[in-house]
PDB file of C-alpha atoms in Angstrom:
ATOM      1  CA  MET P   9     -69.125  52.158 -62.946  1.00 86.00           C
ATOM      2  CA  ARG P  10     -72.842  52.070 -63.637  1.00 91.00           C
ATOM      3  CA  VAL P  11     -74.353  48.944 -65.147  1.00 94.00           C
ATOM      4  CA  ARG P  12     -77.834  47.839 -66.117  1.00 95.00           C
ATOM      5  CA  ILE P  13     -78.749  44.318 -65.087  1.00 95.00           C
ATOM      6  CA  ASN P  14     -80.537  42.656 -67.996  1.00 96.00           C
ATOM      7  CA  GLU P  15     -80.966  39.195 -66.534  1.00 95.00           C
ATOM      8  CA  VAL P  16     -80.171  37.460 -63.231  1.00 94.00           C
ATOM      9  CA  TYR P  17     -79.779  33.708 -62.851  1.00 93.00           C
ATOM     10  CA  LYS P  18     -80.801  33.189 -59.218  1.00 88.00           C
ATOM     11  CA  ASP P  19     -79.879  29.503 -59.190  1.00 90.00           C
ATOM     12  CA  GLU P  20     -76.361  30.179 -60.498  1.00 93.00           C
ATOM     13  CA  LYS P  21     -74.541  31.651 -57.517  1.00 90.00           C
ATOM     14  CA  ILE P  22     -71.106  31.227 -55.975  1.00 91.00           C
ATOM     15  CA  ILE P  23     -69.539  32.153 -52.667  1.00 91.00           C
ATOM     16  CA  ILE P  24     -67.318  35.138 -53.473  1.00 89.00           C
ATOM     17  CA  ARG P  25     -65.827  35.350 -49.969  1.00 86.00           C
ATOM     18  CA  ARG P  26     -66.452  34.491 -46.354  1.00 88.00           C
ATOM     19  CA  ILE P  27     -66.459  36.937 -43.468  1.00 84.00           C
ATOM     20  CA  GLY P  28     -66.382  34.759 -40.366  1.00 87.00           C
ATOM     21  CA  GLU P  29     -69.474  32.550 -40.645  1.00 88.00           C
ATOM     22  CA  GLU P  30     -71.171  34.869 -43.163  1.00 88.00           C
ATOM     23  CA  LYS P  31     -71.024  33.938 -46.843  1.00 90.00           C
ATOM     24  CA  VAL P  32     -71.007  36.642 -49.518  1.00 89.00           C
ATOM     25  CA  TYR P  33     -72.741  35.380 -52.667  1.00 91.00           C
ATOM     26  CA  GLY P  34     -72.386  36.502 -56.251  1.00 92.00           C
ATOM     27  CA  TYR P  35     -75.196  35.808 -58.715  1.00 94.00           C
ATOM     28  CA  TRP P  36     -74.548  35.109 -62.405  1.00 95.00           C
ATOM     29  CA  ALA P  37     -76.023  37.964 -64.421  1.00 95.00           C
ATOM     30  CA  PHE P  38     -76.048  39.469 -67.882  1.00 95.00           C
ATOM     31  CA  PHE P  39     -75.242  43.210 -67.720  1.00 95.00           C
ATOM     32  CA  TRP P  40     -74.819  46.223 -69.985  1.00 93.00           C
ATOM     33  CA  CYS P  41     -72.572  49.265 -69.512  1.00 90.00           C
ATOM     34  CA  GLU P  42     -71.148  52.076 -71.648  1.00 86.00           C
ATOM     35  CA  LEU P  43     -68.257  50.000 -73.008  1.00 84.00           C
ATOM     36  CA  THR P  44     -69.589  46.455 -73.227  1.00 89.00           C
ATOM     37  CA  SER P  45     -72.212  43.947 -72.261  1.00 91.00           C
ATOM     38  CA  GLY P  46     -71.642  40.478 -70.950  1.00 93.00           C
ATOM     39  CA  TYR P  47     -71.722  38.160 -67.979  1.00 95.00           C
ATOM     40  CA  ALA P  48     -70.328  38.513 -64.468  1.00 95.00           C
ATOM     41  CA  TYR P  49     -71.045  37.515 -60.906  1.00 95.00           C
ATOM     42  CA  VAL P  50     -72.935  40.386 -59.272  1.00 94.00           C
ATOM     43  CA  VAL P  51     -72.872  40.827 -55.503  1.00 92.00           C
ATOM     44  CA  PRO P  52     -76.017  42.681 -54.376  1.00 92.00           C
ATOM     45  CA  TYR P  53     -75.759  45.496 -51.830  1.00 89.00           C
ATOM     46  CA  LYS P  54     -76.072  44.068 -48.295  1.00 85.00           C
ATOM     47  CA  GLN P  55     -76.741  40.672 -49.965  1.00 81.00           C
ATOM     48  CA  ASN P  56     -80.283  41.837 -50.785  1.00 85.00           C
ATOM     49  CA  TYR P  57     -80.998  39.680 -53.829  1.00 86.00           C
ATOM     50  CA  ASP P  58     -84.572  41.059 -54.206  1.00 85.00           C
ATOM     51  CA  LYS P  59     -83.242  44.454 -55.368  1.00 84.00           C
ATOM     52  CA  LEU P  60     -81.225  42.781 -58.139  1.00 88.00           C
ATOM     53  CA  THR P  61     -83.927  42.761 -60.809  1.00 90.00           C
ATOM     54  CA  PRO P  62     -83.819  42.844 -64.613  1.00 93.00           C
ATOM     55  CA  GLY P  63     -83.696  46.463 -65.794  1.00 94.00           C
ATOM     56  CA  CYS P  64     -82.251  47.887 -62.566  1.00 93.00           C
ATOM     57  CA  VAL P  65     -79.258  50.210 -62.860  1.00 94.00           C
ATOM     58  CA  ILE P  66     -76.624  49.921 -60.149  1.00 93.00           C
ATOM     59  CA  SER P  67     -73.283  51.526 -59.382  1.00 92.00           C
ATOM     60  CA  VAL P  68     -70.616  48.854 -58.937  1.00 92.00           C
ATOM     61  CA  GLU P  69     -67.028  48.338 -57.872  1.00 91.00           C
ATOM     62  CA  ILE P  70     -65.080  45.984 -60.122  1.00 91.00           C
ATOM     63  CA  TYR P  71     -63.112  42.987 -58.890  1.00 89.00           C
ATOM     64  CA  GLN P  72     -61.718  39.920 -60.593  1.00 88.00           C
ATOM     65  CA  SER P  73     -60.716  36.386 -59.694  1.00 87.00           C
ATOM     66  CA  SER P  74     -57.374  36.863 -61.444  1.00 89.00           C
ATOM     67  CA  ILE P  75     -55.465  38.740 -64.161  1.00 91.00           C
ATOM     68  CA  LYS P  76     -53.580  37.316 -67.132  1.00 91.00           C
ATOM     69  CA  GLY P  77     -51.244  38.784 -69.741  1.00 89.00           C
ATOM     70  CA  PHE P  78     -50.543  42.208 -68.186  1.00 91.00           C
ATOM     71  CA  ARG P  79     -48.406  44.348 -70.525  1.00 91.00           C
ATOM     72  CA  ARG P  80     -47.728  47.911 -71.635  1.00 91.00           C
ATOM     73  CA  LEU P  81     -49.438  49.081 -74.804  1.00 93.00           C
ATOM     74  CA  ARG P  82     -47.504  50.221 -77.825  1.00 92.00           C
ATOM     75  CA  PRO P  83     -48.058  53.909 -78.676  1.00 90.00           C
ATOM     76  CA  THR P  84     -50.265  52.938 -81.640  1.00 94.00           C
ATOM     77  CA  GLU P  85     -52.677  50.843 -79.526  1.00 94.00           C
ATOM     78  CA  LYS P  86     -55.883  52.423 -78.213  1.00 94.00           C
ATOM     79  CA  THR P  87     -57.121  52.622 -74.631  1.00 93.00           C
ATOM     80  CA  GLY P  88     -60.727  52.642 -73.418  1.00 92.00           C
ATOM     81  CA  ILE P  89     -61.443  49.087 -74.549  1.00 92.00           C
ATOM     82  CA  VAL P  90     -63.392  46.488 -72.575  1.00 92.00           C
ATOM     83  CA  ARG P  91     -64.029  43.465 -74.788  1.00 93.00           C
ATOM     84  CA  THR P  92     -65.613  40.115 -73.978  1.00 92.00           C
ATOM     85  CA  GLN P  93     -63.499  36.990 -74.346  1.00 93.00           C
ATOM     86  CA  SER P  94     -64.579  33.550 -75.557  1.00 90.00           C
ATOM     87  CA  LYS P  95     -65.139  32.313 -71.983  1.00 92.00           C
ATOM     88  CA  LEU P  96     -68.188  33.959 -70.411  1.00 92.00           C
ATOM     89  CA  GLY P  97     -67.166  36.251 -67.539  1.00 92.00           C
ATOM     90  CA  ASP P  98     -63.687  36.995 -68.936  1.00 94.00           C
ATOM     91  CA  TYR P  99     -62.762  40.375 -70.509  1.00 94.00           C
ATOM     92  CA  TRP P 100     -59.856  41.986 -72.375  1.00 96.00           C
ATOM     93  CA  ILE P 101     -59.046  45.473 -71.042  1.00 95.00           C
ATOM     94  CA  GLN P 102     -56.981  48.236 -72.633  1.00 96.00           C
ATOM     95  CA  GLY P 103     -56.814  51.244 -70.354  1.00 95.00           C
ATOM     96  CA  MET P 104     -54.655  54.056 -69.053  1.00 96.00           C
ATOM     97  CA  VAL P 105     -52.771  54.122 -65.758  1.00 95.00           C
ATOM     98  CA  GLN P 106     -54.401  56.815 -63.623  1.00 96.00           C
ATOM     99  CA  GLN P 107     -52.523  56.258 -60.362  1.00 94.00           C
ATOM    100  CA  VAL P 108     -49.421  54.354 -59.240  1.00 91.00           C
ATOM    101  CA  MET P 109     -48.984  53.423 -55.589  1.00 89.00           C
ATOM    102  CA  HIS P 110     -45.434  52.517 -54.551  1.00 85.00           C
ATOM    103  CA  SER P 111     -44.314  50.272 -51.702  1.00 82.00           C
ATOM    104  CA  GLU P 112     -41.827  51.427 -49.077  1.00 85.00           C
ATOM    105  CA  ALA P 113     -39.135  49.514 -50.984  1.00 80.00           C
ATOM    106  CA  GLY P 114     -39.871  51.662 -54.061  1.00 77.00           C
ATOM    107  CA  GLY P 115     -41.534  49.032 -56.240  1.00 79.00           C
ATOM    108  CA  ILE P 116     -45.069  49.306 -57.589  1.00 83.00           C
ATOM    109  CA  GLU P 117     -47.589  48.090 -55.014  1.00 86.00           C
ATOM    110  CA  CYS P 118     -50.733  48.627 -57.074  1.00 88.00           C
ATOM    111  CA  LEU P 119     -52.135  50.462 -60.089  1.00 90.00           C
ATOM    112  CA  GLU P 120     -55.409  52.197 -60.769  1.00 93.00           C
ATOM    113  CA  ILE P 121     -56.320  51.793 -64.447  1.00 94.00           C
ATOM    114  CA  VAL P 122     -59.185  53.513 -66.262  1.00 94.00           C
ATOM    115  CA  ALA P 123     -61.001  52.318 -69.388  1.00 93.00           C
ATOM    116  CA  GLY P 124     -64.016  54.518 -70.173  1.00 88.00           C
ATOM    117  CA  ASP P 125     -66.043  54.867 -66.966  1.00 85.00           C
ATOM    118  CA  ALA P 126     -64.583  51.657 -65.479  1.00 89.00           C
ATOM    119  CA  THR P 127     -61.749  51.687 -62.928  1.00 91.00           C
ATOM    120  CA  PHE P 128     -59.634  48.597 -62.268  1.00 92.00           C
ATOM    121  CA  VAL P 129     -57.211  48.190 -59.352  1.00 91.00           C
ATOM    122  CA  LEU P 130     -54.388  45.673 -59.802  1.00 89.00           C
ATOM    123  CA  ASP P 131     -51.785  44.707 -57.219  1.00 86.00           C
ATOM    124  CA  SER P 132     -48.147  43.960 -58.060  1.00 80.00           C
ATOM    125  CA  GLU P 133     -48.657  40.190 -58.158  1.00 79.00           C
ATOM    126  CA  GLU P 134     -51.371  40.561 -60.820  1.00 80.00           C
ATOM    127  CA  MET P 135     -49.063  42.741 -62.957  1.00 74.00           C
ATOM    128  CA  ASN P 136     -46.221  40.192 -63.115  1.00 67.00           C
ATOM    129  CA  GLY P 137     -44.419  42.336 -60.510  1.00 57.00           C
ATOM    130  CA  ASP P 138     -41.598  43.641 -62.716  1.00 55.00           C
ATOM    131  CA  VAL P 139     -43.562  45.775 -65.202  1.00 70.00           C
ATOM    132  CA  ASN P 140     -42.400  49.390 -65.011  1.00 80.00           C
ATOM    133  CA  VAL P 141     -45.292  51.751 -65.775  1.00 87.00           C
ATOM    134  CA  LYS P 142     -46.147  55.328 -64.879  1.00 90.00           C
ATOM    135  CA  VAL P 143     -49.221  57.558 -64.864  1.00 94.00           C
ATOM    136  CA  GLY P 144     -50.474  58.076 -68.412  1.00 94.00           C
ATOM    137  CA  ASP P 145     -49.112  54.794 -69.789  1.00 94.00           C
ATOM    138  CA  GLY P 146     -51.471  52.520 -71.696  1.00 95.00           C
ATOM    139  CA  VAL P 147     -51.718  48.932 -70.442  1.00 94.00           C
ATOM    140  CA  ALA P 148     -53.592  45.781 -71.408  1.00 94.00           C
ATOM    141  CA  PHE P 149     -54.638  42.671 -69.497  1.00 94.00           C
ATOM    142  CA  GLU P 150     -57.271  39.948 -69.361  1.00 94.00           C
ATOM    143  CA  ILE P 151     -59.697  39.705 -66.456  1.00 93.00           C
ATOM    144  CA  ILE P 152     -60.553  36.162 -65.474  1.00 93.00           C
ATOM    145  CA  GLY P 153     -63.886  35.967 -63.632  1.00 92.00           C
ATOM    146  CA  LEU P 154     -65.328  39.495 -63.503  1.00 92.00           C
ATOM    147  CA  GLN P 155     -67.124  40.356 -60.256  1.00 92.00           C
ATOM    148  CA  LEU P 156     -69.352  43.405 -59.776  1.00 93.00           C
ATOM    149  CA  PHE P 157     -70.134  44.599 -56.235  1.00 92.00           C
ATOM    150  CA  ASP P 158     -73.246  46.812 -55.897  1.00 91.00           C
ATOM    151  CA  GLU P 159     -72.233  49.913 -53.914  1.00 82.00           C
ATOM    152  CA  GLY P 160     -75.820  50.700 -52.901  1.00 71.00           C
ATOM    153  CA  LEU P 161     -75.790  54.142 -54.538  1.00 60.00           C
TER     154      LEU P 161
END
């Protein structure tokens, strides 16, 4: 997904993950994309904060701290929705299942869900495990703590 960074708050950063002794930081930023605008932690490509400037457009992979409220949509509900929630950094998603990956035991291992130009990957634990969905089904869920990783493209 392509986003435009409108503002970066350099002093508001968190450690997203650790790789050995190396810390991967995410910086609090206000962004804009085709479907929404809002706040998220943005991880700059190769941790190069200097390239993360207001007005820059970057291609990102989407991650989240956690998922809440995963469910199938009713046939009358629309997909292609990414809506901000009351807590900054949280988003309501209504999208369509594009790919289902099954485990060796036959259960769903993970889903690829598309809403507009955004792609979300959820594993079985994030989906409440027992939800039975297939390609083409509409689903909804809340992202807690959106994270955007600059792909360097």
